[in-house]
Amino acid sequence: MTYIHQTITDLKQSSPAQCEFYQAVEEVLESLEPLLETSKRYQKHAIIQRIVEPERQIMFRVPWVDDNGNVQVNKGYRVEFNSALGPYKGGLRFHPSVNASIIKFLGFEQIFKNALTGLPIGGGKGGANFDPKGRSDNEIMRFCQSYMNELYRHIGPTTDVPAGDIGVGAREIGYMFGQYKRLTGRYEGVLTGKSLLWGGSLARKEATGYGTVYFAQYMLEAQGSSLKGKKCLVSGAGNVAIYAIEKLLELGATPVSCSDSRGTIFHEQGIDLELIKDIKEVRRLSLEEYMRVHSDAIYTPSGEYPEDGHAVWRFNADAAFPCATQNELTGEDAQVLLANGCTLVSEGANMPSSQAAVEAFIKAQIAYGPGKAANAGGVATSQLEMSQNASMRNWTFEEVDEQLKAIMKNIFTAASNAAQEYGQPNNLVLGANIAGFKRVAEAMIEQGVV
Ligand code: NDP
Ligand code: 2IT
């Protein structure tokens, strides 16, 4: 354990107050222990010391004028973490909680996630501490334009290709693409998650949620089981959650919950997907709106379990799909889920389970798909969008979806094989971290000390 402690101690000194980043690093390094014990080559090439340090971190001012004529200032970020396997690739998050720690944890996770896809993409992440809630369309546009006024000089279709994440969807990507085009005069695949009218890929919108459910399906298939008839808890009500719910319904499971930052809906007979799409994608309202149509559902406002947990994980279910945000499933939540008979967790969000929750799932030997494996379908399909842009071709929905399924299957197989090789066949955290790390580390060694 000494190198883990040493690395975290060094990070705490060189990058103070970045707890989410230390959490992500610690989880990966703990998994690598058996690998580093048997192979000294990674130590010889100082791979650990290099891999935890971003190649480049860009922080910038984002000034803009709100609808009342007041000048607002936000903090913008892009962390270009690792380019051993390809151009930096990863989303942009617009949320008031964004800081350097959150962007670095996301960028660090992205390195291994992207490696697991087997595609030629490096790891990066960006965003701003901008809160889109309650902002008019014009304010969103002005913010996106100002953000791109700085970002455009750092990105490009073969250098760094951002996409969406929390608070960034097709609308924001559109405004940022427009500004990039105006500044550079170039029409190119510099962003993914674009509208289908002008360069987007079919199935990209659905890909993360669908991919998370495919991953769950592959975990169950390996046990001779399936999702059919399973009662599933889903958290979040954004891009990932909505399309996880859609795929669960298609596969004959019953998704019984969803949540947003203000509260949780539990609907025993199954979530009304079209209503959720209308509330969140079209009208952009709070989930409380759901109760106007379905008075038989249960609405729990946030803050019911302020110390140690969240309402969404307190209901009985066979499976859980955390699709909102980091550390939204605590150790206490995990104990309740397990006690209520939950035997599968597939993470649509990035690092949704706290360290204590991850340990509980591994100890209980349930089917547990960590985010960097289970939610890789989004970024993988982004890379398929890049391929289509580069070749000036458009694939059908079915073609993209088939490739997405194959990629999720390969990720499951790679993580599962690595877990077996290192003597813990059920531990996909270990398997995903080792399989992802090996690919990046070998590429870094071959490319020399850069
Ligand atoms: P969206 O912005 O579309 O939706 C986020 C959802 O989570 C909303 O329902 C939001 O509620 C809720 N949420 C966000 N932050 C908080 C918080 N601090 N507390 C409680 N609820 C919160 O984002 P996505 O669906 O795209 O992203 C969800 C997760 O999936 C994130 O962890 C993201 O990193 C991850 N992810 C996304 C991918 C993608 O392709 N989009 C790919 C891989 C992972 P509200 O609306 O009230 O804010
Ligand atoms: O966390 C993620 O993988 C994403 N937000 C998607 C990144 C991408 O480039 O599509």
PDB file of C-alpha atoms in Angstrom, residues 54-325:
ATOM      1  CA  PRO A  54      -2.701  16.048 -16.308  1.00  0.00           C
ATOM      2  CA  GLU A  55      -0.736  16.860 -19.451  1.00  0.00           C
ATOM      3  CA  ARG A  56      -2.319  20.308 -19.410  1.00  0.00           C
ATOM      4  CA  GLN A  57      -4.910  22.193 -17.277  1.00  0.00           C
ATOM      5  CA  ILE A  58      -6.638  25.257 -18.644  1.00  0.00           C
ATOM      6  CA  MET A  59      -8.583  27.582 -16.326  1.00  0.00           C
ATOM      7  CA  PHE A  60     -10.169  30.738 -17.590  1.00  0.00           C
ATOM      8  CA  ARG A  61     -12.586  33.562 -16.916  1.00  0.00           C
ATOM      9  CA  VAL A  62     -16.028  33.380 -18.557  1.00  0.00           C
ATOM     10  CA  PRO A  63     -17.645  36.836 -18.455  1.00  0.00           C
ATOM     11  CA  TRP A  64     -21.164  37.335 -19.832  1.00  0.00           C
ATOM     12  CA  VAL A  65     -24.111  39.698 -19.550  1.00  0.00           C
ATOM     13  CA  ASP A  66     -27.425  38.447 -18.115  1.00  0.00           C
ATOM     14  CA  ASP A  67     -30.902  39.508 -19.253  1.00  0.00           C
ATOM     15  CA  ASN A  68     -30.982  42.337 -16.706  1.00  0.00           C
ATOM     16  CA  GLY A  69     -27.800  43.833 -18.119  1.00  0.00           C
ATOM     17  CA  ASN A  70     -25.663  42.679 -15.178  1.00  0.00           C
ATOM     18  CA  VAL A  71     -22.148  41.351 -15.834  1.00  0.00           C
ATOM     19  CA  GLN A  72     -21.680  37.797 -14.536  1.00  0.00           C
ATOM     20  CA  VAL A  73     -18.366  35.966 -14.212  1.00  0.00           C
ATOM     21  CA  ASN A  74     -17.847  32.206 -14.092  1.00  0.00           C
ATOM     22  CA  LYS A  75     -14.823  29.968 -13.913  1.00  0.00           C
ATOM     23  CA  GLY A  76     -14.153  27.785 -16.973  1.00  0.00           C
ATOM     24  CA  TYR A  77     -12.011  24.636 -17.137  1.00  0.00           C
ATOM     25  CA  ARG A  78     -10.581  22.143 -19.601  1.00  0.00           C
ATOM     26  CA  VAL A  79      -8.256  19.469 -18.277  1.00  0.00           C
ATOM     27  CA  GLU A  80      -6.359  17.633 -21.036  1.00  0.00           C
ATOM     28  CA  PHE A  81      -5.374  14.629 -18.979  1.00  0.00           C
ATOM     29  CA  ASN A  82      -3.819  11.976 -21.171  1.00  0.00           C
ATOM     30  CA  SER A  83      -3.309  11.688 -24.940  1.00  0.00           C
ATOM     31  CA  ALA A  84      -1.453   8.348 -25.126  1.00  0.00           C
ATOM     32  CA  LEU A  85      -4.329   6.675 -26.990  1.00  0.00           C
ATOM     33  CA  GLY A  86      -5.727   9.536 -29.061  1.00  0.00           C
ATOM     34  CA  PRO A  87      -7.020  13.103 -28.964  1.00  0.00           C
ATOM     35  CA  TYR A  88      -8.364  14.203 -25.575  1.00  0.00           C
ATOM     36  CA  LYS A  89     -12.030  13.211 -25.387  1.00  0.00           C
ATOM     37  CA  GLY A  90     -14.583  13.873 -22.686  1.00  0.00           C
ATOM     38  CA  GLY A  91     -17.557  16.002 -21.771  1.00  0.00           C
ATOM     39  CA  LEU A  92     -18.188  19.501 -20.472  1.00  0.00           C
ATOM     40  CA  ARG A  93     -20.151  19.954 -17.232  1.00  0.00           C
ATOM     41  CA  PHE A  94     -22.046  23.155 -16.421  1.00  0.00           C
ATOM     42  CA  HIS A  95     -23.096  22.956 -12.755  1.00  0.00           C
ATOM     43  CA  PRO A  96     -22.578  25.282  -9.781  1.00  0.00           C
ATOM     44  CA  SER A  97     -20.610  22.564  -7.930  1.00  0.00           C
ATOM     45  CA  VAL A  98     -17.888  22.396 -10.637  1.00  0.00           C
ATOM     46  CA  ASN A  99     -14.349  23.019  -9.382  1.00  0.00           C
ATOM     47  CA  ALA A 100     -10.833  21.790 -10.215  1.00  0.00           C
ATOM     48  CA  SER A 101     -11.251  18.649  -8.084  1.00  0.00           C
ATOM     49  CA  ILE A 102     -14.434  17.568  -9.866  1.00  0.00           C
ATOM     50  CA  ILE A 103     -13.049  18.209 -13.345  1.00  0.00           C
ATOM     51  CA  LYS A 104      -9.842  16.333 -12.484  1.00  0.00           C
ATOM     52  CA  PHE A 105     -11.668  13.310 -11.074  1.00  0.00           C
ATOM     53  CA  LEU A 106     -13.829  13.182 -14.191  1.00  0.00           C
ATOM     54  CA  GLY A 107     -10.816  13.598 -16.489  1.00  0.00           C
ATOM     55  CA  PHE A 108      -8.888  10.894 -14.626  1.00  0.00           C
ATOM     56  CA  GLU A 109     -11.789   8.416 -14.874  1.00  0.00           C
ATOM     57  CA  GLN A 110     -12.162   9.291 -18.541  1.00  0.00           C
ATOM     58  CA  ILE A 111      -8.615   8.072 -19.345  1.00  0.00           C
ATOM     59  CA  PHE A 112      -9.407   4.502 -18.286  1.00  0.00           C
ATOM     60  CA  LYS A 113     -12.985   4.534 -19.567  1.00  0.00           C
ATOM     61  CA  ASN A 114     -11.845   5.610 -23.007  1.00  0.00           C
ATOM     62  CA  ALA A 115      -9.055   3.006 -22.967  1.00  0.00           C
ATOM     63  CA  LEU A 116     -11.629   0.292 -22.159  1.00  0.00           C
ATOM     64  CA  THR A 117     -13.649   1.151 -25.274  1.00  0.00           C
ATOM     65  CA  GLY A 118     -10.694  -0.021 -27.396  1.00  0.00           C
ATOM     66  CA  LEU A 119     -11.093   3.119 -29.525  1.00  0.00           C
ATOM     67  CA  PRO A 120      -8.366   5.712 -30.247  1.00  0.00           C
ATOM     68  CA  ILE A 121      -9.367   8.388 -27.703  1.00  0.00           C
ATOM     69  CA  GLY A 122      -7.399   9.979 -24.860  1.00  0.00           C
ATOM     70  CA  GLY A 123      -8.926  11.419 -21.685  1.00  0.00           C
ATOM     71  CA  GLY A 124     -10.086  14.966 -20.923  1.00  0.00           C
ATOM     72  CA  LYS A 125     -12.897  16.850 -19.216  1.00  0.00           C
ATOM     73  CA  GLY A 126     -14.044  20.432 -18.827  1.00  0.00           C
ATOM     74  CA  GLY A 127     -16.847  22.678 -17.737  1.00  0.00           C
ATOM     75  CA  ALA A 128     -17.766  25.691 -15.687  1.00  0.00           C
ATOM     76  CA  ASN A 129     -19.334  26.550 -12.328  1.00  0.00           C
ATOM     77  CA  PHE A 130     -22.231  28.067 -14.274  1.00  0.00           C
ATOM     78  CA  ASP A 131     -25.765  27.266 -13.078  1.00  0.00           C
ATOM     79  CA  PRO A 132     -28.109  26.915 -16.081  1.00  0.00           C
ATOM     80  CA  LYS A 133     -31.201  26.623 -13.850  1.00  0.00           C
ATOM     81  CA  GLY A 134     -33.647  29.461 -14.392  1.00  0.00           C
ATOM     82  CA  ARG A 135     -31.557  31.015 -17.175  1.00  0.00           C
ATOM     83  CA  SER A 136     -33.239  32.108 -20.392  1.00  0.00           C
ATOM     84  CA  ASP A 137     -32.295  30.678 -23.751  1.00  0.00           C
ATOM     85  CA  ASN A 138     -30.481  33.917 -24.610  1.00  0.00           C
ATOM     86  CA  GLU A 139     -28.469  33.768 -21.405  1.00  0.00           C
ATOM     87  CA  ILE A 140     -27.475  30.161 -22.131  1.00  0.00           C
ATOM     88  CA  MET A 141     -26.380  31.217 -25.632  1.00  0.00           C
ATOM     89  CA  ARG A 142     -24.316  34.157 -24.398  1.00  0.00           C
ATOM     90  CA  PHE A 143     -22.659  31.991 -21.762  1.00  0.00           C
ATOM     91  CA  CYS A 144     -21.807  29.242 -24.287  1.00  0.00           C
ATOM     92  CA  GLN A 145     -20.392  31.812 -26.723  1.00  0.00           C
ATOM     93  CA  SER A 146     -18.206  33.391 -24.050  1.00  0.00           C
ATOM     94  CA  TYR A 147     -17.011  29.961 -22.895  1.00  0.00           C
ATOM     95  CA  MET A 148     -16.061  29.086 -26.477  1.00  0.00           C
ATOM     96  CA  ASN A 149     -14.292  32.447 -26.970  1.00  0.00           C
ATOM     97  CA  GLU A 150     -11.521  30.984 -24.826  1.00  0.00           C
ATOM     98  CA  LEU A 151     -11.910  27.245 -25.407  1.00  0.00           C
ATOM     99  CA  TYR A 152     -11.672  27.345 -29.212  1.00  0.00           C
ATOM    100  CA  ARG A 153      -7.888  27.908 -29.211  1.00  0.00           C
ATOM    101  CA  HIS A 154      -7.298  24.674 -27.270  1.00  0.00           C
ATOM    102  CA  ILE A 155      -9.533  22.222 -29.157  1.00  0.00           C
ATOM    103  CA  GLY A 156      -9.764  20.631 -32.617  1.00  0.00           C
ATOM    104  CA  PRO A 157     -10.931  17.411 -34.287  1.00  0.00           C
ATOM    105  CA  THR A 158      -7.481  15.772 -33.921  1.00  0.00           C
ATOM    106  CA  THR A 159      -6.421  17.419 -30.638  1.00  0.00           C
ATOM    107  CA  ASP A 160      -9.316  17.692 -28.180  1.00  0.00           C
ATOM    108  CA  VAL A 161     -12.991  16.928 -28.806  1.00  0.00           C
ATOM    109  CA  PRO A 162     -15.417  17.954 -26.014  1.00  0.00           C
ATOM    110  CA  ALA A 163     -19.035  16.743 -25.658  1.00  0.00           C
ATOM    111  CA  GLY A 164     -21.890  17.042 -23.155  1.00  0.00           C
ATOM    112  CA  ASP A 165     -22.213  16.077 -19.502  1.00  0.00           C
ATOM    113  CA  ILE A 166     -24.386  17.459 -16.666  1.00  0.00           C
ATOM    114  CA  GLY A 167     -26.018  20.701 -17.827  1.00  0.00           C
ATOM    115  CA  VAL A 168     -24.686  20.385 -21.391  1.00  0.00           C
ATOM    116  CA  GLY A 169     -26.907  18.811 -24.051  1.00  0.00           C
ATOM    117  CA  ALA A 170     -27.658  19.353 -27.738  1.00  0.00           C
ATOM    118  CA  ARG A 171     -28.750  22.990 -27.189  1.00  0.00           C
ATOM    119  CA  GLU A 172     -25.470  24.011 -25.522  1.00  0.00           C
ATOM    120  CA  ILE A 173     -23.377  21.998 -28.006  1.00  0.00           C
ATOM    121  CA  GLY A 174     -25.191  23.888 -30.804  1.00  0.00           C
ATOM    122  CA  TYR A 175     -24.352  27.326 -29.380  1.00  0.00           C
ATOM    123  CA  MET A 176     -20.735  26.318 -28.763  1.00  0.00           C
ATOM    124  CA  PHE A 177     -20.347  24.808 -32.246  1.00  0.00           C
ATOM    125  CA  GLY A 178     -21.758  27.972 -33.832  1.00  0.00           C
ATOM    126  CA  GLN A 179     -19.260  30.139 -31.979  1.00  0.00           C
ATOM    127  CA  TYR A 180     -16.322  27.811 -32.797  1.00  0.00           C
ATOM    128  CA  LYS A 181     -17.261  27.996 -36.481  1.00  0.00           C
ATOM    129  CA  ARG A 182     -17.490  31.772 -36.369  1.00  0.00           C
ATOM    130  CA  LEU A 183     -14.117  32.132 -34.652  1.00  0.00           C
ATOM    131  CA  THR A 184     -12.180  29.646 -36.776  1.00  0.00           C
ATOM    132  CA  GLY A 185     -14.104  29.586 -40.045  1.00  0.00           C
ATOM    133  CA  ARG A 186     -13.946  25.791 -39.923  1.00  0.00           C
ATOM    134  CA  TYR A 187     -16.852  23.330 -40.136  1.00  0.00           C
ATOM    135  CA  GLU A 188     -15.448  20.211 -38.516  1.00  0.00           C
ATOM    136  CA  GLY A 189     -16.127  17.519 -35.933  1.00  0.00           C
ATOM    137  CA  VAL A 190     -14.725  19.454 -32.988  1.00  0.00           C
ATOM    138  CA  LEU A 191     -17.604  18.617 -30.644  1.00  0.00           C
ATOM    139  CA  THR A 192     -19.774  15.507 -30.325  1.00  0.00           C
ATOM    140  CA  GLY A 193     -23.389  15.200 -29.262  1.00  0.00           C
ATOM    141  CA  LYS A 194     -24.306  17.513 -32.126  1.00  0.00           C
ATOM    142  CA  SER A 195     -27.813  17.866 -33.536  1.00  0.00           C
ATOM    143  CA  LEU A 196     -28.845  15.305 -36.141  1.00  0.00           C
ATOM    144  CA  LEU A 197     -29.438  18.191 -38.570  1.00  0.00           C
ATOM    145  CA  TRP A 198     -25.743  19.112 -38.792  1.00  0.00           C
ATOM    146  CA  GLY A 199     -23.248  16.380 -38.034  1.00  0.00           C
ATOM    147  CA  GLY A 200     -24.597  14.500 -35.035  1.00  0.00           C
ATOM    148  CA  SER A 201     -24.793  10.713 -34.875  1.00  0.00           C
ATOM    149  CA  LEU A 202     -27.986   8.742 -34.535  1.00  0.00           C
ATOM    150  CA  ALA A 203     -28.085   6.951 -31.147  1.00  0.00           C
ATOM    151  CA  ARG A 204     -25.570   9.294 -29.443  1.00  0.00           C
ATOM    152  CA  LYS A 205     -28.337  10.819 -27.318  1.00  0.00           C
ATOM    153  CA  GLU A 206     -29.458   7.364 -26.216  1.00  0.00           C
ATOM    154  CA  ALA A 207     -26.006   5.790 -25.980  1.00  0.00           C
ATOM    155  CA  THR A 208     -24.983   6.271 -22.341  1.00  0.00           C
ATOM    156  CA  GLY A 209     -28.289   5.121 -20.866  1.00  0.00           C
ATOM    157  CA  TYR A 210     -28.677   2.247 -23.340  1.00  0.00           C
ATOM    158  CA  GLY A 211     -25.032   1.235 -22.814  1.00  0.00           C
ATOM    159  CA  THR A 212     -25.456   1.073 -19.037  1.00  0.00           C
ATOM    160  CA  VAL A 213     -28.415  -1.249 -19.464  1.00  0.00           C
ATOM    161  CA  TYR A 214     -26.540  -3.392 -22.045  1.00  0.00           C
ATOM    162  CA  PHE A 215     -23.711  -3.691 -19.527  1.00  0.00           C
ATOM    163  CA  ALA A 216     -26.189  -4.877 -16.876  1.00  0.00           C
ATOM    164  CA  GLN A 217     -27.574  -7.364 -19.384  1.00  0.00           C
ATOM    165  CA  TYR A 218     -24.090  -8.801 -20.030  1.00  0.00           C
ATOM    166  CA  MET A 219     -23.402  -9.110 -16.292  1.00  0.00           C
ATOM    167  CA  LEU A 220     -26.679 -11.004 -15.871  1.00  0.00           C
ATOM    168  CA  GLU A 221     -26.156 -13.150 -18.976  1.00  0.00           C
ATOM    169  CA  ALA A 222     -22.887 -14.399 -17.453  1.00  0.00           C
ATOM    170  CA  GLN A 223     -24.989 -15.651 -14.509  1.00  0.00           C
ATOM    171  CA  GLY A 224     -27.587 -17.217 -16.793  1.00  0.00           C
ATOM    172  CA  SER A 225     -30.138 -14.530 -15.933  1.00  0.00           C
ATOM    173  CA  SER A 226     -31.738 -11.504 -17.631  1.00  0.00           C
ATOM    174  CA  LEU A 227     -33.369  -8.145 -16.935  1.00  0.00           C
ATOM    175  CA  LYS A 228     -36.826  -9.371 -17.855  1.00  0.00           C
ATOM    176  CA  GLY A 229     -39.276  -8.840 -15.008  1.00  0.00           C
ATOM    177  CA  LYS A 230     -36.699  -7.133 -12.773  1.00  0.00           C
ATOM    178  CA  LYS A 231     -37.717  -4.145 -10.673  1.00  0.00           C
ATOM    179  CA  CYS A 232     -35.145  -1.397 -11.164  1.00  0.00           C
ATOM    180  CA  LEU A 233     -34.346   1.792  -9.262  1.00  0.00           C
ATOM    181  CA  VAL A 234     -32.982   4.601 -11.437  1.00  0.00           C
ATOM    182  CA  SER A 235     -31.689   7.920 -10.079  1.00  0.00           C
ATOM    183  CA  GLY A 236     -31.430  11.129 -12.101  1.00  0.00           C
ATOM    184  CA  ALA A 237     -33.864  12.390 -14.717  1.00  0.00           C
ATOM    185  CA  GLY A 238     -31.439  13.730 -17.304  1.00  0.00           C
ATOM    186  CA  ASN A 239     -29.929  12.378 -20.485  1.00  0.00           C
ATOM    187  CA  VAL A 240     -28.480   9.197 -18.983  1.00  0.00           C
ATOM    188  CA  ALA A 241     -31.417   8.321 -16.705  1.00  0.00           C
ATOM    189  CA  ILE A 242     -34.096   8.861 -19.367  1.00  0.00           C
ATOM    190  CA  TYR A 243     -32.499   6.517 -21.897  1.00  0.00           C
ATOM    191  CA  ALA A 244     -31.636   3.925 -19.248  1.00  0.00           C
ATOM    192  CA  ILE A 245     -35.357   3.918 -18.357  1.00  0.00           C
ATOM    193  CA  GLU A 246     -36.279   3.630 -22.060  1.00  0.00           C
ATOM    194  CA  LYS A 247     -34.037   0.594 -22.605  1.00  0.00           C
ATOM    195  CA  LEU A 248     -35.140  -1.080 -19.355  1.00  0.00           C
ATOM    196  CA  LEU A 249     -38.753  -0.810 -20.501  1.00  0.00           C
ATOM    197  CA  GLU A 250     -37.841  -2.216 -23.923  1.00  0.00           C
ATOM    198  CA  LEU A 251     -36.156  -5.220 -22.320  1.00  0.00           C
ATOM    199  CA  GLY A 252     -39.152  -6.057 -20.132  1.00  0.00           C
ATOM    200  CA  ALA A 253     -37.824  -4.696 -16.842  1.00  0.00           C
ATOM    201  CA  THR A 254     -39.805  -2.263 -14.658  1.00  0.00           C
ATOM    202  CA  PRO A 255     -38.020   0.993 -13.822  1.00  0.00           C
ATOM    203  CA  VAL A 256     -39.806   2.285 -10.726  1.00  0.00           C
ATOM    204  CA  SER A 257     -37.985   5.501  -9.856  1.00  0.00           C
ATOM    205  CA  CYS A 258     -36.174   8.597 -11.036  1.00  0.00           C
ATOM    206  CA  SER A 259     -34.905  11.718  -9.270  1.00  0.00           C
ATOM    207  CA  ASP A 260     -33.619  15.244  -9.748  1.00  0.00           C
ATOM    208  CA  SER A 261     -31.881  17.668  -7.443  1.00  0.00           C
ATOM    209  CA  ARG A 262     -35.185  18.564  -5.772  1.00  0.00           C
ATOM    210  CA  GLY A 263     -36.752  15.181  -5.167  1.00  0.00           C
ATOM    211  CA  THR A 264     -37.471  11.535  -5.994  1.00  0.00           C
ATOM    212  CA  ILE A 265     -40.370   9.869  -7.768  1.00  0.00           C
ATOM    213  CA  PHE A 266     -41.237   6.264  -6.933  1.00  0.00           C
ATOM    214  CA  HIS A 267     -43.915   4.729  -9.126  1.00  0.00           C
ATOM    215  CA  GLU A 268     -44.586   1.089  -8.369  1.00  0.00           C
ATOM    216  CA  GLN A 269     -46.356   0.342 -11.653  1.00  0.00           C
ATOM    217  CA  GLY A 270     -43.447   1.701 -13.689  1.00  0.00           C
ATOM    218  CA  ILE A 271     -42.160   5.154 -14.678  1.00  0.00           C
ATOM    219  CA  ASP A 272     -44.159   6.969 -17.363  1.00  0.00           C
ATOM    220  CA  LEU A 273     -41.323   7.573 -19.838  1.00  0.00           C
ATOM    221  CA  GLU A 274     -43.131   9.933 -22.203  1.00  0.00           C
ATOM    222  CA  LEU A 275     -44.166  12.133 -19.283  1.00  0.00           C
ATOM    223  CA  ILE A 276     -40.582  12.304 -17.962  1.00  0.00           C
ATOM    224  CA  LYS A 277     -39.326  13.249 -21.434  1.00  0.00           C
ATOM    225  CA  ASP A 278     -41.932  15.980 -21.650  1.00  0.00           C
ATOM    226  CA  ILE A 279     -41.159  17.353 -18.159  1.00  0.00           C
ATOM    227  CA  LYS A 280     -37.366  17.254 -18.521  1.00  0.00           C
ATOM    228  CA  GLU A 281     -36.523  17.498 -22.233  1.00  0.00           C
ATOM    229  CA  VAL A 282     -39.295  19.787 -23.404  1.00  0.00           C
ATOM    230  CA  ARG A 283     -40.618  21.833 -20.485  1.00  0.00           C
ATOM    231  CA  ARG A 284     -37.447  21.652 -18.289  1.00  0.00           C
ATOM    232  CA  LEU A 285     -39.450  21.503 -15.053  1.00  0.00           C
ATOM    233  CA  SER A 286     -39.065  19.864 -11.642  1.00  0.00           C
ATOM    234  CA  LEU A 287     -40.080  16.212 -11.261  1.00  0.00           C
ATOM    235  CA  GLU A 288     -42.801  17.268  -8.832  1.00  0.00           C
ATOM    236  CA  GLU A 289     -44.791  17.926 -12.006  1.00  0.00           C
ATOM    237  CA  TYR A 290     -45.095  14.112 -12.403  1.00  0.00           C
ATOM    238  CA  MET A 291     -47.509  14.019  -9.437  1.00  0.00           C
ATOM    239  CA  ARG A 292     -50.069  16.150 -11.287  1.00  0.00           C
ATOM    240  CA  VAL A 293     -50.621  13.256 -13.696  1.00  0.00           C
ATOM    241  CA  HIS A 294     -49.830  10.257 -11.464  1.00  0.00           C
ATOM    242  CA  SER A 295     -51.182  10.879  -7.991  1.00  0.00           C
ATOM    243  CA  ASP A 296     -50.542   7.201  -7.128  1.00  0.00           C
ATOM    244  CA  ALA A 297     -46.751   7.791  -7.307  1.00  0.00           C
ATOM    245  CA  ILE A 298     -44.709   8.808  -4.238  1.00  0.00           C
ATOM    246  CA  TYR A 299     -42.731  12.080  -4.252  1.00  0.00           C
ATOM    247  CA  THR A 300     -39.991  12.561  -1.635  1.00  0.00           C
ATOM    248  CA  PRO A 301     -38.332  15.989  -1.550  1.00  0.00           C
ATOM    249  CA  SER A 302     -34.510  15.991  -1.307  1.00  0.00           C
ATOM    250  CA  GLY A 303     -32.962  16.269   2.118  1.00  0.00           C
ATOM    251  CA  GLU A 304     -35.044  13.507   3.689  1.00  0.00           C
ATOM    252  CA  TYR A 305     -31.792  11.654   4.494  1.00  0.00           C
ATOM    253  CA  PRO A 306     -29.364  14.577   4.754  1.00  0.00           C
ATOM    254  CA  GLU A 307     -26.583  12.841   6.684  1.00  0.00           C
ATOM    255  CA  ASP A 308     -26.100   9.468   5.170  1.00  0.00           C
ATOM    256  CA  GLY A 309     -28.275   8.766   2.202  1.00  0.00           C
ATOM    257  CA  HIS A 310     -30.899   9.329  -0.412  1.00  0.00           C
ATOM    258  CA  ALA A 311     -34.576   8.445  -0.711  1.00  0.00           C
ATOM    259  CA  VAL A 312     -34.229   6.764  -4.087  1.00  0.00           C
ATOM    260  CA  TRP A 313     -32.197   3.851  -2.682  1.00  0.00           C
ATOM    261  CA  ARG A 314     -34.678   3.157   0.147  1.00  0.00           C
ATOM    262  CA  PHE A 315     -37.206   1.274  -1.986  1.00  0.00           C
ATOM    263  CA  ASN A 316     -37.219  -2.485  -2.636  1.00  0.00           C
ATOM    264  CA  ALA A 317     -35.780  -3.518  -5.987  1.00  0.00           C
ATOM    265  CA  ASP A 318     -33.743  -6.174  -7.804  1.00  0.00           C
ATOM    266  CA  ALA A 319     -31.350  -3.741  -9.465  1.00  0.00           C
ATOM    267  CA  ALA A 320     -30.084  -0.151  -9.195  1.00  0.00           C
ATOM    268  CA  PHE A 321     -28.926   2.262 -11.901  1.00  0.00           C
ATOM    269  CA  PRO A 322     -27.383   5.422 -10.393  1.00  0.00           C
ATOM    270  CA  CYS A 323     -27.533   7.979 -13.232  1.00  0.00           C
ATOM    271  CA  ALA A 324     -27.319  11.419 -11.540  1.00  0.00           C
ATOM    272  CA  THR A 325     -23.982  12.458 -10.056  1.00  0.00           C
TER     273      THR A 325
END
